[in-house]
Short mmCIF file of C-alpha atoms and ligand atoms in Angstrom, two decimals:
data_model
loop_
_atom_site.label_atom_id
_atom_site.label_comp_id
_atom_site.label_asym_id
_atom_site.label_seq_id
_atom_site.Cartn_x
_atom_site.Cartn_y
_atom_site.Cartn_z
CA MET A 1 0.00 0.00 0.00
CA ARG A 2 1.32 3.43 -0.96
CA ALA A 3 2.08 5.95 1.81
CA ARG A 4 -0.06 9.09 2.08
CA ALA A 5 0.98 12.74 2.44
CA PRO A 6 2.36 14.18 4.58
CA LEU A 7 5.20 11.67 4.53
CA GLY A 8 7.14 11.26 7.79
CA VAL A 9 10.81 12.10 7.21
CA VAL A 10 13.99 11.84 9.27
CA VAL A 11 17.05 13.79 8.12
CA VAL A 12 20.36 12.13 8.98
CA GLY A 13 23.36 14.44 9.42
CA TYR A 14 23.37 18.14 10.33
CA GLY A 15 26.78 19.32 9.16
CA TYR A 16 27.16 21.66 6.18
CA TRP A 17 24.39 20.37 3.87
CA GLY A 18 21.92 18.78 6.33
CA PRO A 19 20.47 22.16 7.51
CA ASN A 20 19.43 22.93 3.90
CA ILE A 21 17.57 19.63 3.66
CA VAL A 22 15.93 20.20 7.06
CA ARG A 23 14.72 23.68 6.04
CA ASN A 24 13.27 22.43 2.76
CA VAL A 25 11.61 19.37 4.32
CA ILE A 26 9.89 21.70 6.82
CA GLU A 27 8.73 23.98 3.98
CA ARG A 28 7.34 21.22 1.72
CA PRO A 29 3.66 20.46 2.40
CA GLU A 30 3.96 16.79 1.33
CA LEU A 31 6.65 16.16 3.97
CA GLU A 32 6.69 16.26 7.76
CA LEU A 33 9.97 16.34 9.66
CA ILE A 34 9.66 13.73 12.41
CA ALA A 35 13.22 14.05 13.76
CA LEU A 36 16.89 14.70 13.09
CA CYS A 37 19.36 11.88 13.50
CA GLU A 38 22.80 13.30 14.36
CA ARG A 39 25.46 11.58 16.37
CA ASP A 40 27.49 14.74 17.08
CA GLN A 41 25.89 16.40 20.10
CA THR A 42 27.12 19.90 19.21
CA GLN A 43 25.40 19.68 15.82
CA ALA A 44 22.27 18.20 17.43
CA GLN A 45 22.18 21.14 19.86
CA ARG A 46 22.54 23.58 16.93
CA PHE A 47 19.46 21.95 15.36
CA ARG A 48 17.45 22.05 18.63
CA SER A 49 18.10 25.75 19.09
CA ARG A 50 16.76 26.43 15.58
CA HIS A 51 13.89 23.94 15.66
CA PRO A 52 12.67 23.61 19.26
CA GLY A 53 10.11 20.86 19.69
CA ILE A 54 11.44 18.57 16.97
CA GLU A 55 13.08 15.41 18.27
CA THR A 56 16.78 14.54 17.82
CA TRP A 57 18.00 10.94 17.85
CA PRO A 58 21.67 9.96 18.04
CA ASP A 59 20.96 6.35 17.05
CA PHE A 60 20.15 5.57 13.41
CA ASP A 61 18.90 2.02 14.13
CA GLU A 62 16.31 3.36 16.57
CA LEU A 63 14.63 5.59 13.99
CA LEU A 64 14.22 2.66 11.61
CA ALA A 65 11.88 0.95 14.04
CA ASP A 66 9.54 3.98 14.19
CA ALA A 67 6.36 3.44 12.13
CA ARG A 68 5.87 7.22 11.67
CA VAL A 69 9.00 7.32 9.49
CA ASP A 70 8.23 6.75 5.80
CA ALA A 71 11.51 8.08 4.41
CA VAL A 72 15.06 9.09 5.38
CA CYS A 73 17.21 11.81 3.82
CA ILE A 74 20.88 10.98 4.35
CA ALA A 75 23.29 13.95 4.48
CA THR A 76 26.37 12.28 5.98
CA PRO A 77 29.83 11.87 4.37
CA PRO A 78 29.99 9.63 1.25
CA ARG A 79 31.82 6.74 2.95
CA THR A 80 28.81 6.26 5.29
CA HIS A 81 26.12 6.29 2.53
CA TYR A 82 26.06 2.58 1.71
CA GLU A 83 25.58 1.26 5.25
CA LEU A 84 22.96 3.85 6.20
CA ALA A 85 20.99 3.53 2.94
CA ARG A 86 21.14 -0.29 3.07
CA LYS A 87 19.79 -0.40 6.63
CA ALA A 88 17.02 2.07 5.82
CA LEU A 89 15.89 0.15 2.72
CA GLU A 90 15.99 -3.13 4.63
CA ALA A 91 13.73 -1.54 7.26
CA GLY A 92 11.25 -0.60 4.49
CA LYS A 93 12.02 3.16 4.34
CA HIS A 94 12.28 5.21 1.13
CA VAL A 95 15.72 6.79 0.81
CA LEU A 96 17.10 10.06 -0.52
CA VAL A 97 20.86 9.81 -0.17
CA GLU A 98 23.19 12.69 -0.88
CA LYS A 99 25.60 12.44 -3.79
CA PRO A 100 27.42 10.24 -4.53
CA LEU A 101 25.04 7.31 -4.06
CA ALA A 102 27.93 5.18 -2.74
CA THR A 103 31.71 5.13 -2.98
CA THR A 104 32.02 1.89 -4.99
CA VAL A 105 30.13 0.46 -7.95
CA ALA A 106 29.51 -2.79 -6.03
CA HIS A 107 27.81 -0.88 -3.21
CA ALA A 108 25.78 1.33 -5.58
CA GLU A 109 24.59 -1.74 -7.52
CA ALA A 110 23.63 -3.51 -4.29
CA LEU A 111 21.52 -0.50 -3.22
CA VAL A 112 19.77 -0.24 -6.61
CA ASP A 113 19.00 -3.96 -6.50
CA LEU A 114 17.74 -3.82 -2.90
CA ALA A 115 15.44 -0.84 -3.61
CA GLN A 116 13.98 -2.64 -6.65
CA ARG A 117 13.32 -5.82 -4.68
CA LYS A 118 11.69 -3.88 -1.84
CA GLU A 119 9.76 -1.62 -4.27
CA LEU A 120 11.09 1.47 -2.49
CA VAL A 121 12.28 4.81 -3.87
CA LEU A 122 16.06 5.20 -3.82
CA MET A 123 17.02 8.65 -5.00
CA PRO A 124 20.54 10.10 -5.15
CA GLY A 125 20.63 13.81 -4.30
CA HIS A 126 21.84 15.20 -7.62
CA THR A 127 20.49 18.67 -6.86
CA PHE A 128 21.67 20.29 -10.10
CA LEU A 129 19.14 18.23 -12.08
CA TYR A 130 16.53 20.51 -10.47
CA SER A 131 18.38 23.76 -11.19
CA PRO A 132 16.35 26.00 -13.55
CA PRO A 133 19.41 26.99 -15.70
CA VAL A 134 20.41 23.31 -16.07
CA ASN A 135 16.88 22.52 -17.17
CA LYS A 136 16.83 25.42 -19.63
CA ILE A 137 19.94 23.98 -21.32
CA HIS A 138 18.44 20.48 -21.21
CA ALA A 139 15.43 21.88 -23.13
CA LEU A 140 17.72 23.61 -25.67
CA ILE A 141 19.56 20.34 -26.34
CA GLU A 142 16.34 18.27 -26.51
CA SER A 143 14.63 20.69 -28.90
CA GLY A 144 17.61 20.57 -31.29
CA GLU A 145 18.22 24.32 -30.97
CA LEU A 146 21.94 23.74 -30.32
CA GLY A 147 22.20 21.17 -33.12
CA GLU A 148 24.56 18.25 -32.63
CA VAL A 149 26.49 18.64 -29.35
CA TYR A 150 30.19 18.41 -30.17
CA PHE A 151 31.62 18.83 -26.66
CA VAL A 152 31.09 20.31 -23.20
CA THR A 153 33.64 21.87 -20.86
CA SER A 154 33.06 22.30 -17.14
CA SER A 155 35.01 24.11 -14.41
CA ARG A 156 34.01 23.76 -10.78
CA MET A 157 36.61 25.34 -8.55
CA ASN A 158 36.94 27.37 -5.36
CA LEU A 159 39.05 27.60 -2.22
CA GLY A 160 37.15 24.60 -0.86
CA ILE A 161 36.96 22.66 2.39
CA TYR A 162 39.28 19.64 2.36
CA GLN A 163 37.41 16.36 2.83
CA ALA A 164 38.76 12.85 3.30
CA ASP A 165 36.72 11.57 0.33
CA GLY A 166 38.70 13.71 -2.16
CA VAL A 167 37.74 16.39 -4.66
CA VAL A 168 36.58 13.95 -7.37
CA ARG A 169 33.92 12.42 -5.10
CA ASP A 170 33.02 15.82 -3.66
CA LEU A 171 32.61 17.99 -6.76
CA ALA A 172 32.62 15.81 -9.90
CA PRO A 173 29.21 14.17 -9.13
CA HIS A 174 27.64 17.54 -9.98
CA ASP A 175 29.28 17.76 -13.42
CA LEU A 176 28.74 14.08 -14.16
CA SER A 177 25.06 14.11 -13.24
CA ILE A 178 24.47 17.22 -15.37
CA LEU A 179 26.36 15.74 -18.34
CA LEU A 180 24.50 12.41 -18.14
CA TYR A 181 21.19 14.27 -17.93
CA TRP A 182 21.95 16.64 -20.82
CA LEU A 183 23.58 14.18 -23.19
CA ASP A 184 21.36 11.21 -22.25
CA ARG A 185 23.89 8.53 -23.15
CA ARG A 186 26.47 6.48 -21.36
CA VAL A 187 30.11 7.34 -20.79
CA ALA A 188 32.37 5.10 -22.88
CA SER A 189 35.77 6.10 -21.50
CA VAL A 190 37.32 8.31 -18.82
CA SER A 191 40.80 9.59 -18.22
CA ALA A 192 41.75 11.60 -15.16
CA ALA A 193 44.87 13.39 -14.06
CA GLY A 194 45.27 14.87 -10.60
CA CYS A 195 47.31 17.45 -8.82
CA THR A 196 48.11 16.83 -5.16
CA VAL A 197 49.90 19.50 -3.19
CA PHE A 198 49.25 18.67 0.47
CA ASN A 199 48.19 15.02 0.93
CA PRO A 200 49.09 12.36 -1.64
CA GLU A 201 46.01 10.34 -0.62
CA VAL A 202 43.60 13.25 -1.26
CA PRO A 203 44.01 15.02 -4.61
CA GLU A 204 42.57 18.51 -4.35
CA THR A 205 42.52 19.13 -8.12
CA ALA A 206 41.54 16.79 -10.97
CA PHE A 207 41.10 17.05 -14.73
CA LEU A 208 38.72 14.51 -16.28
CA THR A 209 38.22 13.79 -19.98
CA LEU A 210 35.07 11.85 -20.82
CA ARG A 211 34.04 10.31 -24.12
CA PHE A 212 30.35 9.64 -24.47
CA GLU A 213 28.87 6.94 -26.66
CA ASP A 214 28.19 8.14 -30.23
CA GLY A 215 30.37 11.17 -30.22
CA PRO A 216 30.41 14.03 -27.75
CA SER A 217 33.25 14.48 -25.33
CA ALA A 218 33.55 16.51 -22.17
CA ASN A 219 36.30 17.99 -20.10
CA VAL A 220 35.76 18.55 -16.38
CA GLN A 221 38.08 20.43 -14.02
CA VAL A 222 37.40 20.22 -10.29
CA SER A 223 39.50 21.86 -7.59
CA TRP A 224 39.50 23.03 -3.98
CA LEU A 225 42.51 25.21 -4.73
CA ALA A 226 41.42 28.24 -6.74
CA PRO A 227 41.38 31.99 -6.09
CA ARG A 228 37.60 32.37 -6.54
CA LYS A 229 34.45 30.37 -7.05
CA VAL A 230 34.14 29.17 -10.66
CA ARG A 231 31.03 27.28 -11.77
CA GLN A 232 31.07 27.42 -15.54
CA MET A 233 30.00 25.04 -18.30
CA ILE A 234 30.15 25.61 -22.06
CA VAL A 235 28.18 23.52 -24.53
CA VAL A 236 29.34 23.69 -28.14
CA GLY A 237 26.78 22.56 -30.68
CA SER A 238 26.72 22.55 -34.47
CA ARG A 239 24.06 25.31 -34.55
CA LYS A 240 24.53 27.31 -31.33
CA MET A 241 26.73 27.46 -28.26
CA VAL A 242 25.76 28.03 -24.63
CA GLN A 243 27.58 29.37 -21.61
CA TYR A 244 26.23 28.50 -18.16
CA ASP A 245 27.76 30.43 -15.27
CA ASP A 246 26.09 29.49 -12.00
CA THR A 247 27.70 32.44 -10.19
CA ILE A 248 25.66 35.00 -12.21
CA PRO A 249 22.24 35.28 -10.54
CA ASP A 250 20.14 36.75 -13.38
CA GLY A 251 22.09 35.77 -16.45
CA ALA A 252 23.35 32.26 -15.75
CA VAL A 253 22.59 31.08 -19.31
CA ARG A 254 23.76 32.82 -22.49
CA ILE A 255 22.96 31.41 -25.89
CA TYR A 256 25.41 32.35 -28.64
CA ASP A 257 24.32 32.10 -32.25
CA ARG A 258 27.92 31.52 -33.23
CA GLY A 259 29.88 28.84 -34.98
CA LEU A 260 31.76 27.65 -38.01
CA ASP A 261 30.20 26.26 -41.16
CA LEU A 262 31.91 24.27 -43.85
CA GLU A 263 30.95 25.28 -47.36
CA ILE A 264 31.57 22.23 -49.49
CA GLY A 265 32.82 22.96 -52.97
CA ALA A 266 33.41 26.69 -52.32
CA PRO A 267 36.74 27.78 -53.81
CA SER A 268 39.47 28.66 -51.33
CA ASN A 269 43.23 28.82 -51.12
CA TYR A 270 43.21 25.77 -48.85
CA GLY A 271 41.46 23.17 -51.01
CA GLU A 272 37.91 22.40 -52.03
CA HIS A 273 36.18 23.51 -48.80
CA ARG A 274 35.88 26.85 -47.07
CA LEU A 275 35.10 27.61 -43.43
CA THR A 276 32.70 30.47 -42.81
CA TYR A 277 32.23 32.10 -39.41
CA ARG A 278 28.76 32.79 -38.02
CA SER A 279 28.48 35.52 -35.42
CA GLY A 280 24.85 36.24 -34.58
CA ASP A 281 22.95 37.35 -31.50
CA ILE A 282 23.73 36.57 -27.87
CA VAL A 283 20.55 35.87 -25.90
CA ALA A 284 20.19 35.65 -22.10
CA PRO A 285 16.81 33.91 -21.63
CA ARG A 286 14.63 34.68 -18.64
CA ILE A 287 14.78 31.80 -16.20
CA ASP A 288 12.32 31.39 -13.34
CA ALA A 289 13.88 31.41 -9.89
CA ALA A 290 13.28 28.28 -7.79
CA GLU A 291 15.29 26.52 -5.11
CA PRO A 292 16.59 23.28 -6.66
CA LEU A 293 16.63 21.42 -3.32
CA SER A 294 12.94 22.16 -2.76
CA LEU A 295 12.11 20.83 -6.26
CA GLU A 296 14.27 17.76 -5.57
CA LEU A 297 12.40 17.00 -2.34
CA GLY A 298 9.09 17.55 -4.16
CA ASP A 299 10.16 14.98 -6.77
CA PHE A 300 11.17 12.57 -3.99
CA ALA A 301 7.74 12.92 -2.37
CA ASN A 302 5.96 12.55 -5.71
CA SER A 303 7.87 9.34 -6.48
CA ILE A 304 6.88 7.84 -3.14
CA LEU A 305 3.25 8.91 -3.50
CA THR A 306 2.68 8.06 -7.19
CA GLY A 307 5.35 5.51 -8.12
CA ALA A 308 6.74 7.85 -10.85
CA ARG A 309 10.48 7.67 -11.51
CA PRO A 310 12.31 10.68 -10.05
CA ARG A 311 14.43 12.79 -12.42
CA SER A 312 17.46 12.07 -10.22
CA HIS A 313 16.92 8.31 -10.36
CA ALA A 314 18.94 5.48 -8.86
CA GLU A 315 20.36 4.23 -12.20
CA LEU A 316 21.71 7.71 -12.95
CA GLY A 317 23.30 7.72 -9.48
CA LEU A 318 24.84 4.32 -10.24
CA GLU A 319 26.21 5.61 -13.59
CA VAL A 320 27.79 8.57 -11.77
CA VAL A 321 29.49 6.15 -9.34
CA ARG A 322 30.74 4.03 -12.28
CA VAL A 323 32.37 7.06 -13.87
CA LEU A 324 33.81 8.19 -10.50
CA GLU A 325 35.33 4.75 -9.93
CA ALA A 326 36.80 4.68 -13.45
CA ALA A 327 38.22 8.18 -12.84
CA GLN A 328 39.88 6.97 -9.62
CA VAL A 329 41.41 4.02 -11.53
CA SER A 330 42.72 6.39 -14.20
CA LEU A 331 44.04 8.80 -11.54
CA SER A 332 46.05 6.03 -9.91
CA GLY A 333 47.23 4.88 -13.36
CA ALA A 334 48.83 8.21 -14.29
CA GLY A 335 45.88 9.34 -16.42
CA GLU A 336 45.58 6.32 -18.71
CA PRO A 337 42.10 6.12 -20.31
CA VAL A 338 39.72 3.66 -18.67
CA VAL A 339 37.17 2.06 -20.98
CA LEU A 340 33.72 1.29 -19.59
CA ALA A 341 31.74 -1.58 -21.10
CA ARG A 342 28.02 -1.32 -21.78
CA GLY A 343 27.25 -3.02 -18.45
CA GLY A 344 29.39 -0.41 -16.73
CA GLU A 345 32.31 -2.64 -15.80
CA ILE A 346 35.86 -1.53 -16.55
CA VAL A 347 37.12 -3.54 -19.52
CA ALA A 348 40.49 -1.95 -20.15
CA ARG A 349 42.78 0.52 -18.47
CA SER A 350 44.96 1.27 -21.43
CA GLY A 351 44.99 0.95 -25.22
CA SER A 352 43.44 3.21 -27.77
CA PHE A 353 39.77 4.00 -27.53
CA ALA A 354 37.30 2.61 -30.04
CA PRO A 355 33.96 4.41 -30.57
CA ASP A 356 31.92 1.28 -29.79
CA GLY A 357 33.25 1.32 -26.23
CA GLY A 358 35.70 -1.54 -26.82
CA THR A 359 39.44 -1.28 -27.21
CA ALA A 360 40.88 -0.76 -30.67
N1 NAD B 401 23.66 18.31 -3.24
C1 NAD B 401 24.55 19.23 -2.96
O1 NAD B 401 24.62 20.28 -3.61
C2 NAD B 401 25.50 19.01 -1.81
C3 NAD B 401 26.24 20.06 -1.29
C4 NAD B 401 27.11 19.79 -0.23
C5 NAD B 401 27.23 18.52 0.28
N2 NAD B 401 26.49 17.52 -0.28
C6 NAD B 401 26.60 16.13 0.23
O2 NAD B 401 26.03 16.07 1.53
C7 NAD B 401 26.67 15.04 2.28
C8 NAD B 401 27.14 15.63 3.61
O3 NAD B 401 28.11 16.61 3.34
P1 NAD B 401 28.48 17.73 4.43
O4 NAD B 401 29.45 18.63 3.77
O5 NAD B 401 27.24 18.26 5.04
O6 NAD B 401 29.24 16.82 5.54
P2 NAD B 401 29.58 17.24 7.04
O7 NAD B 401 30.76 16.40 7.43
O8 NAD B 401 29.64 18.73 7.18
O9 NAD B 401 28.31 16.75 7.88
C9 NAD B 401 27.98 15.41 8.05
C10 NAD B 401 27.23 15.24 9.37
O10 NAD B 401 26.78 13.88 9.44
C11 NAD B 401 26.92 13.43 10.81
N3 NAD B 401 27.00 11.96 10.77
C12 NAD B 401 27.96 11.20 10.21
N4 NAD B 401 27.67 9.88 10.35
C13 NAD B 401 26.48 9.82 11.01
C14 NAD B 401 25.65 8.74 11.44
N5 NAD B 401 25.98 7.46 11.23
N6 NAD B 401 24.49 9.03 12.09
C15 NAD B 401 24.15 10.33 12.32
N7 NAD B 401 24.91 11.40 11.93
C16 NAD B 401 26.05 11.15 11.29
C17 NAD B 401 28.19 14.10 11.28
O11 NAD B 401 28.23 14.17 12.70
C18 NAD B 401 28.10 15.48 10.61
O12 NAD B 401 27.48 16.43 11.45
C19 NAD B 401 27.80 14.52 1.39
O13 NAD B 401 27.39 13.36 0.76
C20 NAD B 401 28.02 15.62 0.38
O14 NAD B 401 28.52 15.13 -0.85
C21 NAD B 401 25.62 17.75 -1.28
#
């Protein structure tokens, strides 16, 4: 039997991101915050002073036995995601787990399988899939306005907080989830090079090159060591190009009617073909303001209540983890390309890349 609104929710973890989830759960009419689960008493006290009257529980296992709890939102560090999500699903709770879904492909696959068997919603928290500018660009790609997408570049850098899980697991899930959503095809190969200044075990900068099935490629730079916050993506298509700068509040998306065309048969000094440059208008479309996390939680509630697949679905979360794992393998192999087979498993760490996803 399907649960009814309002759905009883427990948020787990009240560090940096947890308070944002708590605030949005409280504001969403389909959800009711039953309690916070936080094992650090200083953080729990911070929550109590902001939300007097709402319970705090230090023990995760205890909340699973409570029949008022329909769903848990997990906002703890990545290395804890698998155990917490597994226990919650086994106890019959729907799960929203922060990105990345898990730290290994084996764990992510086990969670996807468990959620399917239990007929429960398992949703990774890929918040950018609910960002209005990201969705504007998704619509531009889907409608064909950009033409064939040739490549995407992405830079996500700032003077960031060092975390034991490393910059690739911390920041790259955002770029990877956006790229998988926009391009709607699997990643065929990944190569990654890192730069480690302070701790050899924790690279604070990484450069990823991704080749997607059937053509487009992407380059992703992530770093916690940069002079200012950079959140920029550029999509280059055969008809138009787009710049997305998430640090510009009212003009995050700019559409450039620019490009190069090849005139076949036109006389030129360089052979039979001539390149002509197009330089048309630059348009900054109006984009409605909305808080992505609120939309994400609304989608989570809707999936539980109606059975619809959330936009940030478990298989997309698994694909992100596959690419992250392949990137880690490439990082430890001095940047050699890692080829991902159709089933997601790594089939080769070196050798030239073939477009069908195999090795040439
Ligand atoms: N979607 C986004 O845009 C976004 C942004 C930032 C962080 N995140 C994600 O949110 C998650 C948390 O990141 P953070 O920066 O808030 O981490 P954090 O370390 O600041 O906070 C984690 C909190 O979880 C608590 N905790 C850990 N294990 C626990 C357990 N077993 N039971 C109860 N409490 C426990 C800790 O005491 C801590 O207070 C990560 O997965 C991160 O990737 C997502």
